[in-house]
XYZ file of C-alpha atoms in Angstrom:
166
model
C -12.137 -13.081 -2.489
C -9.756 -13.800 0.248
C -10.191 -16.934 2.029
C -9.995 -16.803 5.929
C -8.629 -19.518 7.967
C -9.415 -19.857 11.864
C -6.601 -18.438 13.865
C -6.280 -21.545 16.170
C -5.394 -23.402 12.866
C -2.945 -20.883 11.563
C -1.211 -20.765 15.076
C -1.217 -24.538 15.297
C 0.364 -24.836 11.829
C 2.904 -22.320 12.598
C 3.962 -23.961 15.992
C 3.952 -27.388 14.334
C 6.432 -26.097 11.538
C 8.640 -24.506 14.163
C 8.678 -27.367 16.350
C 9.870 -29.619 13.683
C 12.708 -27.199 12.517
C 13.642 -26.849 15.954
C 13.971 -30.747 16.356
C 16.002 -30.825 13.334
C 18.310 -28.105 15.107
C 18.567 -29.903 18.320
C 19.669 -33.075 16.546
C 22.876 -31.519 15.885
C 22.957 -28.252 17.986
C 25.523 -27.642 20.592
C 23.703 -27.420 24.115
C 25.155 -26.117 27.083
C 22.927 -27.405 29.890
C 20.392 -30.241 30.039
C 16.720 -29.027 29.944
C 15.060 -28.068 33.395
C 14.322 -31.302 35.447
C 16.537 -33.810 33.610
C 19.794 -34.335 35.094
C 23.198 -33.627 33.200
C 26.041 -35.865 32.779
C 28.096 -36.705 35.906
C 31.166 -34.689 36.220
C 34.379 -36.219 35.024
C 36.570 -37.029 38.129
C 40.157 -36.259 38.506
C 42.317 -39.150 39.947
C 45.330 -38.606 41.705
C 48.199 -41.530 41.287
C 49.548 -42.170 44.753
C 53.183 -42.398 43.684
C 53.467 -38.962 41.840
C 50.661 -37.054 43.211
C 50.127 -35.611 39.763
C 46.416 -35.053 38.484
C 45.509 -37.458 35.778
C 42.066 -36.569 33.809
C 39.892 -39.414 32.720
C 38.842 -39.036 29.255
C 34.796 -39.188 28.764
C 33.394 -40.123 25.423
C 30.668 -37.429 24.636
C 29.460 -35.450 21.853
C 28.070 -31.765 20.945
C 25.476 -30.707 18.468
C 24.968 -27.576 16.306
C 22.098 -26.091 14.392
C 22.437 -23.718 11.610
C 20.875 -21.298 11.448
C 19.933 -21.135 15.209
C 17.828 -18.236 14.269
C 15.970 -16.998 11.145
C 13.322 -14.442 10.079
C 11.135 -15.305 7.225
C 7.995 -14.482 5.476
C 4.950 -16.779 5.053
C 5.442 -19.158 1.948
C 9.206 -18.910 2.304
C 11.420 -22.020 2.460
C 13.658 -22.427 5.469
C 16.676 -24.775 5.234
C 18.452 -26.066 8.830
C 21.485 -28.205 8.972
C 22.100 -30.333 11.837
C 25.495 -31.716 12.902
C 26.468 -34.052 15.493
C 30.175 -33.861 16.806
C 31.481 -36.806 18.419
C 34.437 -36.587 20.777
C 36.903 -39.051 22.307
C 35.540 -41.889 20.197
C 31.999 -41.410 20.909
C 29.913 -43.727 18.610
C 26.219 -44.283 20.740
C 23.190 -43.862 18.898
C 21.671 -40.490 19.570
C 17.785 -39.682 20.240
C 16.554 -36.316 18.985
C 13.680 -34.501 20.292
C 12.244 -31.092 19.858
C 9.680 -29.097 21.971
C 8.333 -25.857 20.693
C 6.117 -22.975 21.986
C 4.634 -20.042 20.100
C 1.824 -17.328 20.818
C 2.740 -16.805 24.502
C 2.690 -20.401 25.035
C -0.911 -20.871 23.597
C 0.577 -23.554 21.456
C 2.991 -26.143 22.609
C 4.300 -29.287 20.721
C 6.778 -31.995 21.318
C 8.048 -34.045 18.614
C 10.415 -37.219 18.422
C 12.744 -36.912 15.349
C 14.087 -40.293 15.814
C 17.471 -41.710 16.427
C 20.684 -41.153 14.477
C 23.796 -43.517 14.349
C 27.511 -43.020 13.737
C 29.149 -41.554 11.511
C 26.327 -38.791 12.127
C 26.093 -37.172 8.640
C 24.925 -33.662 8.398
C 20.770 -33.578 8.465
C 19.385 -30.910 6.147
C 15.798 -30.098 6.889
C 13.616 -27.682 4.617
C 10.320 -26.475 5.590
C 7.755 -23.854 4.019
C 6.779 -21.087 6.524
C 3.123 -21.038 7.020
C 0.879 -18.214 6.920
C 0.167 -16.122 9.894
C -3.461 -15.902 11.642
C -5.423 -12.766 10.712
C -4.482 -9.437 12.544
C -1.124 -10.962 13.432
C 1.932 -9.587 11.659
C 4.654 -11.122 13.429
C 4.837 -14.610 15.531
C 8.064 -16.112 16.933
C 8.346 -19.754 17.494
C 10.897 -20.709 20.257
C 12.133 -24.342 20.205
C 14.612 -26.451 22.132
C 16.229 -29.502 20.361
C 17.413 -32.258 22.571
C 19.858 -34.819 21.582
C 20.509 -37.863 23.994
C 22.651 -40.952 23.909
C 25.533 -42.788 25.583
C 24.435 -41.078 29.118
C 24.808 -37.467 27.648
C 22.315 -34.959 26.980
C 22.758 -31.833 24.887
C 20.403 -29.066 23.933
C 20.185 -26.260 21.483
C 17.571 -23.515 21.076
C 16.346 -22.324 17.748
C 14.110 -19.400 16.821
C 12.031 -18.546 13.924
C 10.371 -15.383 13.607
C 7.586 -15.156 10.958
C 6.812 -11.756 9.472
C 4.221 -10.570 6.833
């Protein structure tokens, strides 16, 4: 006899899994822009010395993040492994806080999760998760997540997507 689970429970389980995966991705992902509503880092000004008139660029300590794979397709019960990397630039060494925000099933499910703080030398972070089953009568579900890493006045984001198919 086949055991049935309530569709909402299955949807929430899928969203939770995707959120955690997205958070891990965001931790090491390379984001191009801050999330809506949050200000990005200030632009790096160029100074011009009076004596020569030659532009001088002031170095700014920053970082980037990457998540691999940034997109994957899997079946219920399969294990998904994601690797997150932080890439410090110009001597950046501040602690970095990582958060993940995920949505699925047309926004019916939303979850935000704090994945903690990482410190230099920023070792690779590997995260493995078992893909949950899908609700009855649903053959495919897509979980969209945004991983946000912030530290030292810099905010970086990375988008991660998990497609679950029967």
